[in-house]
Tab-separated table of C-alpha atoms in Angstrom:
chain	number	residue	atom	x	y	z
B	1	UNK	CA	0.000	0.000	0.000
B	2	UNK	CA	2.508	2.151	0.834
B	3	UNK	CA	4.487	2.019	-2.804
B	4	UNK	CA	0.900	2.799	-4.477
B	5	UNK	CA	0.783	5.635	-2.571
B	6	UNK	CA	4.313	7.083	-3.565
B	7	UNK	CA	3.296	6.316	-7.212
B	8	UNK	CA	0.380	8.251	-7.048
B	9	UNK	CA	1.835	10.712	-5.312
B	10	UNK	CA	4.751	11.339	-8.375
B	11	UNK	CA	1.930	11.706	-10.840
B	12	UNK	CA	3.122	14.475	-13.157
B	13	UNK	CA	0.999	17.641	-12.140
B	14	UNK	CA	0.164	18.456	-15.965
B	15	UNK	CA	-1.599	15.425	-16.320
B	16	UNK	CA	-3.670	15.879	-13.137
B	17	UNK	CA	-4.138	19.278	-13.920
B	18	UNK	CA	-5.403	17.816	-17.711
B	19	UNK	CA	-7.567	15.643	-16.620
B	20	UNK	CA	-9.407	17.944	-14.423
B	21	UNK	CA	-9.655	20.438	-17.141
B	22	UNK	CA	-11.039	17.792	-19.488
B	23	UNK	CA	-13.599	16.607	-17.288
B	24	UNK	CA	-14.632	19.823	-16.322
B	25	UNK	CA	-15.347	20.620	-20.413
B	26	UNK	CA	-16.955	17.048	-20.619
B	27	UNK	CA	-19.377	17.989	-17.931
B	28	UNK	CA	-20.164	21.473	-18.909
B	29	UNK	CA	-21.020	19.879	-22.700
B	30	UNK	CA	-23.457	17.275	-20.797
B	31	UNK	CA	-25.020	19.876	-18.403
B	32	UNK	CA	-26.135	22.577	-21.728
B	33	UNK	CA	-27.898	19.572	-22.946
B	34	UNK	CA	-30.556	18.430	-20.324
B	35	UNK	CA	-32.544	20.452	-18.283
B	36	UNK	CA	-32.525	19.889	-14.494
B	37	UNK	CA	-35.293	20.420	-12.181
B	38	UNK	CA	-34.326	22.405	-9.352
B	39	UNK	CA	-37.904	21.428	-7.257
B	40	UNK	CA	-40.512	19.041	-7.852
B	41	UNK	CA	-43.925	19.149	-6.870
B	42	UNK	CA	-46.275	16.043	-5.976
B	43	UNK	CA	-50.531	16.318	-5.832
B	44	UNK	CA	-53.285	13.947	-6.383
B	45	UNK	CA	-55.973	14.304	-8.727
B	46	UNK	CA	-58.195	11.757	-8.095
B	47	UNK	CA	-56.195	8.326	-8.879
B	48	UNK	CA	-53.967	10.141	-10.738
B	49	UNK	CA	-50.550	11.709	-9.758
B	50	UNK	CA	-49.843	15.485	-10.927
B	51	UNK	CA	-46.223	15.873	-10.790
B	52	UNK	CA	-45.371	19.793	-11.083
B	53	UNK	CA	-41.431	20.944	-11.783
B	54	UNK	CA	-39.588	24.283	-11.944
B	55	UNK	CA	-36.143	24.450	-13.501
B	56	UNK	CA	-33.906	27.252	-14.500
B	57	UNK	CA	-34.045	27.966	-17.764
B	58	UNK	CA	-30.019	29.159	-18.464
B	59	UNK	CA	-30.975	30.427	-22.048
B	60	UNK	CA	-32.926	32.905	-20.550
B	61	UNK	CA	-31.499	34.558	-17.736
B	62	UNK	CA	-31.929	31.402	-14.989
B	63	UNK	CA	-35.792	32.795	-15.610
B	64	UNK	CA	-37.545	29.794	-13.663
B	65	UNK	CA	-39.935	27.214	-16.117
B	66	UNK	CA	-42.629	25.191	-14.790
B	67	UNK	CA	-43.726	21.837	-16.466
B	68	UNK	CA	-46.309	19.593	-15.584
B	69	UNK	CA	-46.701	15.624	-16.360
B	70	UNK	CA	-50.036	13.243	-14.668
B	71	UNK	CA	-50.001	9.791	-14.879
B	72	UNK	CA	-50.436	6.722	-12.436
B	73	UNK	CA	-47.158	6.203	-11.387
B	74	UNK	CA	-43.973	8.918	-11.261
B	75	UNK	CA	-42.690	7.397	-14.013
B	76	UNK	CA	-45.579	8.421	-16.077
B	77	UNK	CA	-45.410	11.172	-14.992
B	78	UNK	CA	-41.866	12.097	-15.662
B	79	UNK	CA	-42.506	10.702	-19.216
B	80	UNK	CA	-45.699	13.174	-19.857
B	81	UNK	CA	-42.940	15.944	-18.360
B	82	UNK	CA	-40.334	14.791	-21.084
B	83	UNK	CA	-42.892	15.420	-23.948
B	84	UNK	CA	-43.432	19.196	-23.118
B	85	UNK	CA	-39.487	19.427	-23.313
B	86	UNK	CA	-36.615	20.195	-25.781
B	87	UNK	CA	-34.257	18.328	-23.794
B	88	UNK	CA	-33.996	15.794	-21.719
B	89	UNK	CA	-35.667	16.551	-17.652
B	90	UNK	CA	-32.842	14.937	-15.081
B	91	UNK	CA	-33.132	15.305	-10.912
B	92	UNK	CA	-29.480	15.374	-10.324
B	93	UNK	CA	-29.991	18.477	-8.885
B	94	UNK	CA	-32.668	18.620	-7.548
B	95	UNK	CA	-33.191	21.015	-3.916
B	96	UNK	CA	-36.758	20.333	-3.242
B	97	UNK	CA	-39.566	18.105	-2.999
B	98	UNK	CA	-42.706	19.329	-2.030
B	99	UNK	CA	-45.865	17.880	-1.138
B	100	UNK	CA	-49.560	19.317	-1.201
B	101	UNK	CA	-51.270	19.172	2.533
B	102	UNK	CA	-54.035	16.920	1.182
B	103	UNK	CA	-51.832	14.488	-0.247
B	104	UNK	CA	-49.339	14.511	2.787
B	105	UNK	CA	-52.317	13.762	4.514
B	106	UNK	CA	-52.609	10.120	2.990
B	107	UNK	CA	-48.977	9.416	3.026
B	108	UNK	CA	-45.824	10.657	1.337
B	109	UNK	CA	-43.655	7.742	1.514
B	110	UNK	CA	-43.875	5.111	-1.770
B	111	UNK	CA	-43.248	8.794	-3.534
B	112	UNK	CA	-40.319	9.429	-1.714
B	113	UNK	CA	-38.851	5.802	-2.405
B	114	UNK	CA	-39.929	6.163	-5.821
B	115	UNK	CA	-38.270	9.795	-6.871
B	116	UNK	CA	-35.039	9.202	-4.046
B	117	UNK	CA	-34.357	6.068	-6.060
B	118	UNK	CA	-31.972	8.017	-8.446
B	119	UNK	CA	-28.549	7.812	-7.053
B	120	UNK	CA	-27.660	11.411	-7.997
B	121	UNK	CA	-30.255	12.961	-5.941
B	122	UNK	CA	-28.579	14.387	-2.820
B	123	UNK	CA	-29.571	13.235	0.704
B	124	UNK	CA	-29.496	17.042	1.487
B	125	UNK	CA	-32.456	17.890	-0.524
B	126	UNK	CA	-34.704	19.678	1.427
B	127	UNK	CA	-38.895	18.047	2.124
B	128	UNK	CA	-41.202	20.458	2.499
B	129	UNK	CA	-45.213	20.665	3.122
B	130	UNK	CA	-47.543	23.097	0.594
B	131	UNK	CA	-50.654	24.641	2.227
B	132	UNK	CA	-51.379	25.150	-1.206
B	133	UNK	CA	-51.398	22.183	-4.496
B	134	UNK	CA	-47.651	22.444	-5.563
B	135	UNK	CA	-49.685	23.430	-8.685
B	136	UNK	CA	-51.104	26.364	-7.256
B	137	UNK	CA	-47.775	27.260	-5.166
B	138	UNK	CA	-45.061	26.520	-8.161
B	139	UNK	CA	-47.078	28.502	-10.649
B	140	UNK	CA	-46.133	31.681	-9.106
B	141	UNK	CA	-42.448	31.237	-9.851
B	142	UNK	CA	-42.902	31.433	-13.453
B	143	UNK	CA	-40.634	33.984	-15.306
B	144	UNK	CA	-38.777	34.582	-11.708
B	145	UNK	CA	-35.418	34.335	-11.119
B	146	UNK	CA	-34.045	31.399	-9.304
B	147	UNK	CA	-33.291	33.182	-5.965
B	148	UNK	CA	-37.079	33.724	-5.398
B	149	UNK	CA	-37.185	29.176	-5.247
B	150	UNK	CA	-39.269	28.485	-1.719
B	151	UNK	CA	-35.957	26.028	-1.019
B	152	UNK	CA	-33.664	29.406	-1.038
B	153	UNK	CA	-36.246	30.647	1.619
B	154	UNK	CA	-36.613	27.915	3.961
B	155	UNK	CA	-32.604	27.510	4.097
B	156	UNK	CA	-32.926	31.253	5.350
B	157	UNK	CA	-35.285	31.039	7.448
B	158	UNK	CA	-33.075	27.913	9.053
B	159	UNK	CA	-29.981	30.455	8.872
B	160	UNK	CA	-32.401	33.131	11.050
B	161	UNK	CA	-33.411	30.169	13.667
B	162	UNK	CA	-36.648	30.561	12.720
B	163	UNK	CA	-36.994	26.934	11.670
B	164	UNK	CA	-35.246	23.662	13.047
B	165	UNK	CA	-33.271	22.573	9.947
B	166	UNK	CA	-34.351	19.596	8.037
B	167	UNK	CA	-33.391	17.439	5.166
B	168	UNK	CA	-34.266	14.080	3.209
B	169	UNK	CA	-31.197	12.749	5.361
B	170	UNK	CA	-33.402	13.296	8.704
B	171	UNK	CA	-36.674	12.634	6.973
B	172	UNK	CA	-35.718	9.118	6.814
B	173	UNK	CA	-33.814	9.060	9.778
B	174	UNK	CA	-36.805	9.793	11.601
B	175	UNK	CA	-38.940	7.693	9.502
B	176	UNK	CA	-37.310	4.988	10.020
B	177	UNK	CA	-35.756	5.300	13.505
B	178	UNK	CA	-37.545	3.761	16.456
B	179	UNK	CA	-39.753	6.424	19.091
B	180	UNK	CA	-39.269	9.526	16.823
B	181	UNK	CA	-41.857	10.719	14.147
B	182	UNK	CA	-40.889	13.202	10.848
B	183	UNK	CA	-41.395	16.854	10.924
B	184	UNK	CA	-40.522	19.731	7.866
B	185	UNK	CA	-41.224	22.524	7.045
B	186	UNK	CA	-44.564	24.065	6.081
B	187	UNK	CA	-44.991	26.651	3.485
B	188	UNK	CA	-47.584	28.547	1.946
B	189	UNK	CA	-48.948	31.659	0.069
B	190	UNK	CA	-49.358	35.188	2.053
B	191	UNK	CA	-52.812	36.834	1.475
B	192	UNK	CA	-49.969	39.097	-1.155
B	193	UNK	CA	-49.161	35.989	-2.915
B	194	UNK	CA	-46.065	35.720	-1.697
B	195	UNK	CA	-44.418	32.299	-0.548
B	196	UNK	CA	-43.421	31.766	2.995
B	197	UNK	CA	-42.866	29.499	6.061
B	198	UNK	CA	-46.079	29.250	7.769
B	199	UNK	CA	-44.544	26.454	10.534
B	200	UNK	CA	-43.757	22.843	10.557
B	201	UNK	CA	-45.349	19.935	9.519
B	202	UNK	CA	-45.504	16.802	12.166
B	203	UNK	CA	-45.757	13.461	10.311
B	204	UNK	CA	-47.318	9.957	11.888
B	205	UNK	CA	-45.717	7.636	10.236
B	206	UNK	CA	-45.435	9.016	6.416
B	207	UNK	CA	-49.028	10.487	7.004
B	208	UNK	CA	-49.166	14.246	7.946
B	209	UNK	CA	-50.883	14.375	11.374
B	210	UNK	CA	-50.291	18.418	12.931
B	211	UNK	CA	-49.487	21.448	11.271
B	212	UNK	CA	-47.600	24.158	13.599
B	213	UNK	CA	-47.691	27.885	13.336
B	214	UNK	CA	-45.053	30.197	13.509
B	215	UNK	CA	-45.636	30.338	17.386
B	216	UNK	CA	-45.562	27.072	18.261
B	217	UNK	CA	-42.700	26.576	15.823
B	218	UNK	CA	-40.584	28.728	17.745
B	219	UNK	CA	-41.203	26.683	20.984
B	220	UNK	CA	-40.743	23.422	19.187
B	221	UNK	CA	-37.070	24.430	18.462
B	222	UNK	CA	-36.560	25.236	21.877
B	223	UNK	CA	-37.128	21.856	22.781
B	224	UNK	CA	-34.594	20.713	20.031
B	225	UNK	CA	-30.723	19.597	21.470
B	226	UNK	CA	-29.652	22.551	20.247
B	227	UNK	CA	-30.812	25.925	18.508
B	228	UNK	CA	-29.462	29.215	17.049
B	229	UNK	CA	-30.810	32.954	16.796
B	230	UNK	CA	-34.587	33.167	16.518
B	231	UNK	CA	-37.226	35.626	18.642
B	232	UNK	CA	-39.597	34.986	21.068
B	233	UNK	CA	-42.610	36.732	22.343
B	234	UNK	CA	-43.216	36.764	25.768
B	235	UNK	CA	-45.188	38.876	28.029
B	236	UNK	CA	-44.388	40.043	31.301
B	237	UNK	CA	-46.883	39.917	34.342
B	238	UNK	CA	-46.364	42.785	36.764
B	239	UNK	CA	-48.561	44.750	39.608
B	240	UNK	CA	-50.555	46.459	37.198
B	241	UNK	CA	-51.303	45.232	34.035
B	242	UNK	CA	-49.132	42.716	31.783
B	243	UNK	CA	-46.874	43.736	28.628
B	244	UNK	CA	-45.030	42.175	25.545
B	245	UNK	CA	-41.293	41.864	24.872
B	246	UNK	CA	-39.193	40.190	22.537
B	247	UNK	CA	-36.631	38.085	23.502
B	248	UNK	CA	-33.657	38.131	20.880
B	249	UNK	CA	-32.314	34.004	20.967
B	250	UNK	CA	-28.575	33.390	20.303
B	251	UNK	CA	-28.274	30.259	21.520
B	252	UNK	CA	-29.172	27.245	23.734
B	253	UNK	CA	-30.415	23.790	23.703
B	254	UNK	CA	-33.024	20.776	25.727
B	255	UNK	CA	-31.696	17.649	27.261
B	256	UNK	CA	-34.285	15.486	28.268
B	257	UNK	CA	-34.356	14.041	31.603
B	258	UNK	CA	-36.443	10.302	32.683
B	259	UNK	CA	-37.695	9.669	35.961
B	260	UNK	CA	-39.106	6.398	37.279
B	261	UNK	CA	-42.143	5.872	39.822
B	262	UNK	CA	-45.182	3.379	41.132
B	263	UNK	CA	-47.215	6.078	39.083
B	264	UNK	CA	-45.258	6.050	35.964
B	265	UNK	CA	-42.420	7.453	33.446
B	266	UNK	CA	-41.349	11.426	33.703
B	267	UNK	CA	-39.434	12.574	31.236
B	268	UNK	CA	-38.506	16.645	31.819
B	269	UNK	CA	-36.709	18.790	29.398
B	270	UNK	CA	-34.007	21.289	31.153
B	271	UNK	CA	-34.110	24.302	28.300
B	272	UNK	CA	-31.153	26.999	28.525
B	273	UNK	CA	-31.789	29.825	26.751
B	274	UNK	CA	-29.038	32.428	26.232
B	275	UNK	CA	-30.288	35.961	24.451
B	276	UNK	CA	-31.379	39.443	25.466
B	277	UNK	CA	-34.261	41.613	25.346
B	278	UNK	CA	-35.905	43.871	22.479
B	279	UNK	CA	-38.153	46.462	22.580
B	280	UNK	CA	-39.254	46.090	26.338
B	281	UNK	CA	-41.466	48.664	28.036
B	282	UNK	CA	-39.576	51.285	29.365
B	283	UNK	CA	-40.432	50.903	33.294
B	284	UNK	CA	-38.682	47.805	33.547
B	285	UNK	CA	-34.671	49.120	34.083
B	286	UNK	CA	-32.831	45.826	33.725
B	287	UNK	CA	-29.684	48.105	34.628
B	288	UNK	CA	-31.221	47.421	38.216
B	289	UNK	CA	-30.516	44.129	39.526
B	290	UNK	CA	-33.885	43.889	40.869
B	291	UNK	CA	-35.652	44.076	37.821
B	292	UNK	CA	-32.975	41.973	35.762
B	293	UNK	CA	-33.363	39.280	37.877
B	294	UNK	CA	-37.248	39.816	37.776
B	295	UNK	CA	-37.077	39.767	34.267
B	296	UNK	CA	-35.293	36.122	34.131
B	297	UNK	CA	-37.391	34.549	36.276
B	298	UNK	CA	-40.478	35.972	34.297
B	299	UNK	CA	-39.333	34.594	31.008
B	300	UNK	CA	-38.396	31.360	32.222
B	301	UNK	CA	-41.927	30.893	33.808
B	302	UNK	CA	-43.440	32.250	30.155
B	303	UNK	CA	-40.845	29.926	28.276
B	304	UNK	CA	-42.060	26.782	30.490
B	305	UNK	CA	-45.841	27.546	29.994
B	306	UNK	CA	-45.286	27.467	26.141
B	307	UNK	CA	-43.202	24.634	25.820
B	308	UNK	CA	-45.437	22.761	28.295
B	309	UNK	CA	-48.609	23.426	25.963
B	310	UNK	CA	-46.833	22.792	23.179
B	311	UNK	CA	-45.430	19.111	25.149
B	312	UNK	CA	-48.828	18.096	26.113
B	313	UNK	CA	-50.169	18.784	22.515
B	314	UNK	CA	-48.276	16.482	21.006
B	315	UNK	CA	-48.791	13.800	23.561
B	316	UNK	CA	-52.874	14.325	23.159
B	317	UNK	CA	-52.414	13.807	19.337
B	318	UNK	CA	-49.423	10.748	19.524
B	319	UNK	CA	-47.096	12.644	17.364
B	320	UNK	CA	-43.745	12.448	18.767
B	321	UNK	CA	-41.153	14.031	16.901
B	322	UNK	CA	-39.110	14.888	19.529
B	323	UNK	CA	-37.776	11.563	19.903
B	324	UNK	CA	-39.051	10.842	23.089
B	325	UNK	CA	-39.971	7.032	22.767
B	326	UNK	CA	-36.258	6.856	21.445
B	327	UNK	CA	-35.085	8.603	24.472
B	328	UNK	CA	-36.738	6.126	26.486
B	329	UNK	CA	-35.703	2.852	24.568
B	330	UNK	CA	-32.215	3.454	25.219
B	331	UNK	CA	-32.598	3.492	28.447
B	332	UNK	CA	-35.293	0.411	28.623
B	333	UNK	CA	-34.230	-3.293	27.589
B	334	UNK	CA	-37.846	-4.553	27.567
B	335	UNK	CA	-39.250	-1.206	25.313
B	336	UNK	CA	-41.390	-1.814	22.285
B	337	UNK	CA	-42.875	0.529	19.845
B	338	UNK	CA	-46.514	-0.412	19.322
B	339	UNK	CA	-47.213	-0.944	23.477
B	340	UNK	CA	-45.197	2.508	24.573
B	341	UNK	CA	-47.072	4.248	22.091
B	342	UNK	CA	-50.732	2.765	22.875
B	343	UNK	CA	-50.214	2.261	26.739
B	344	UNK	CA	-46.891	4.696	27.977
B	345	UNK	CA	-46.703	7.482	25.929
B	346	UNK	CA	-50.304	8.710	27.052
B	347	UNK	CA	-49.560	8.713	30.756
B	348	UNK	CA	-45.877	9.991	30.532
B	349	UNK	CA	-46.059	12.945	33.323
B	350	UNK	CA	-44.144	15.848	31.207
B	351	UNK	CA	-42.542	18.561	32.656
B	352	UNK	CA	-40.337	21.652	32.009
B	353	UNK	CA	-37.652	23.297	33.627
B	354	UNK	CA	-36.069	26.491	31.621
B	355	UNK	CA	-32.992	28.662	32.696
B	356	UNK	CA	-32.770	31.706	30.922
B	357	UNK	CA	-29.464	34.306	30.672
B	358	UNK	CA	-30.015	37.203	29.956
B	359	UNK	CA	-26.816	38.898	27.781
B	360	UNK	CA	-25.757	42.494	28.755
B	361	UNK	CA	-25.497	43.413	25.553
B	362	UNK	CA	-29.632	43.646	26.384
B	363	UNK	CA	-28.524	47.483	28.039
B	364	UNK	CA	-27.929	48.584	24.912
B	365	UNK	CA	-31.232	48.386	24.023
């Protein structure tokens, strides 16, 4: 091993540098000659699939193009695509694959296995949720450029912490992990038209089960191992009459915690929160240690009200994509999916306990 490495390691640099420069050429030839769909779209019409695709159309600008193909199976439906082409339609790049609410509602899965079969598609692709058909919601990207694609603005809204990053590599972790269920994003049209994150969609199985709203999105990435940026409301309770602030996140995490009893499991989630405060009213002085550390304790009793409503919500519905059941197999020989689920997971006693810190940086402000 070692001689093949010296012998590779004498290569002549002109013939590296060659080869790179001729695959490089080969690559750009193949590339101006098939189109490649930068997000694809999946709805139902009756028993019929309705695949919609936008791809950038280089001869013109990277103006976006939307194309449309129905037929029983995704093949069929790539073929009725392929006819409405000049060249061929490829998903070696493709970012996105979105799903219509109603159809997410039935189950997403034999599409993903179907589409994901390609070897060239990356496990980084993002899975989304349309409030909207993907008809409806992909239509309005015609003639736009390619930084207006709903994948550019979920990966920003991820980069502001205003959604728990997701990908078709945790999709099917999730799916196919033991105690955990699938959540991604959920996006949707404004009352302008415009396209947006509206929350998170919470999977059962590969069915859609709970849509979250920008609220309870926030608080559902508090409960996440770890978290970045964001904002959070929260209103402050005093003597006379309660007020709003917003708490600016910059970092912090949840580590679950199980308890044992005669009455049952407990699983608690510790939450620290690091950030500072925006726009508070201007008789709380957090300059005055009083008042600072009246502050604290007021947002970590706000913080553990939300996340506790937000906890107990998913328990009612048995969504559980917070990984709980996992949590507790690892710790439990004799755990099994179908009885925690139907018989534990119900009377798990949930609990939260939050530490906030406030920054000093929050003075400034």
């Amino acid at each position: 091993m070692k001689t093949n490495r010296k012998r590779l390691r004498v290569v002549p640099v002109w013939i590296v540098v060659s080869a790179f420069l001729l695959s490089g050429c080969n690559q750009q030839l193949i590339v101006d000659r098939i189109t490649m769909i930068n997000i694809l779209g999946i709805d139902e019409r009756g028993r019929q699939i309705v695949g919609n695709a936008i791809y950038s159309d280089y001869d013109r600008k990277e103006k976006l193009k939307f194309t449309q193909g129905i037929g029983q199976t995704t093949q069929l439906v790539f073929g009725e695509m392929q006819m409405h082409e000049t060249k061929p339609l490829r998903l070696g790049k493709l970012r996105m694959l979105l799903f219509s609410k109603s159809l997410a509602e039935k189950g997403v899965i034999r599409y993903i296995h179907s589409i994901c079969r390609d070897p060239l598609i990356n496990s980084y692709l993002i899975v989304a949720v349309s409030e909207q058909s993907t008809e409806v919601l992909l239509k309005q990207l015609g003639k736009q450029r390619s930084d207006k694609l709903p994948n550019r603005i979920i990966e920003q809204n991820e980069k502001a912490g205003n959604v728990p990053a997701t990908n078709l590599h945790t999709f099917m972790f999730n799916y196919y992990g033991d105690g955990r269920d699938v959540f991604v994003p959920y996006i949707g049209l404004s009352g302008d038209g415009v396209i947006e994150v509206k929350g998170m969609a919470l999977f059962q199985e590969d069915k859609l089960a709970l849509v979250l709203d920008k609220l309870d999105t926030v608080a559902f990435k508090l409960l996440q191992p770890k978290f970045e940026k964001g904002f959070l409301t929260v209103r402050f309770d005093d003597s006379e009459e309660d007020f709003p602030a917003v708490l600016n996140l910059v970092s912090g995490g949840s580590e679950m915690k199980m308890t044992r009893s005669d009455s049952g499991i407990g699983i608690t989630f510790h939450t620290k929160i690091y950030g500072f405060l925006k726009d508070q009213e201007e008789r709380v002085d957090i300059r005055e240690q009083k008042d600072f550390e009246h502050i604290e304790q007021a947002v970590e009793k706000e913080v553990n009200r939300k996340l506790l409503v937000l906890l107990k919500k998913l328990q009612e519905r048995g969504i559980d994509p917070l990984g709980i059941g996992d949590f507790v197999r690892a710790r439990d020989k004799a755990w099994k999916e179908d009885e925690f689920y139907a018989h534990v997971y119900p009377k798990v006693k949930l609990n939260v306990v939050s530490e906030v810190m406030l920054k000093e940086s929050s003075i400034g402000n």
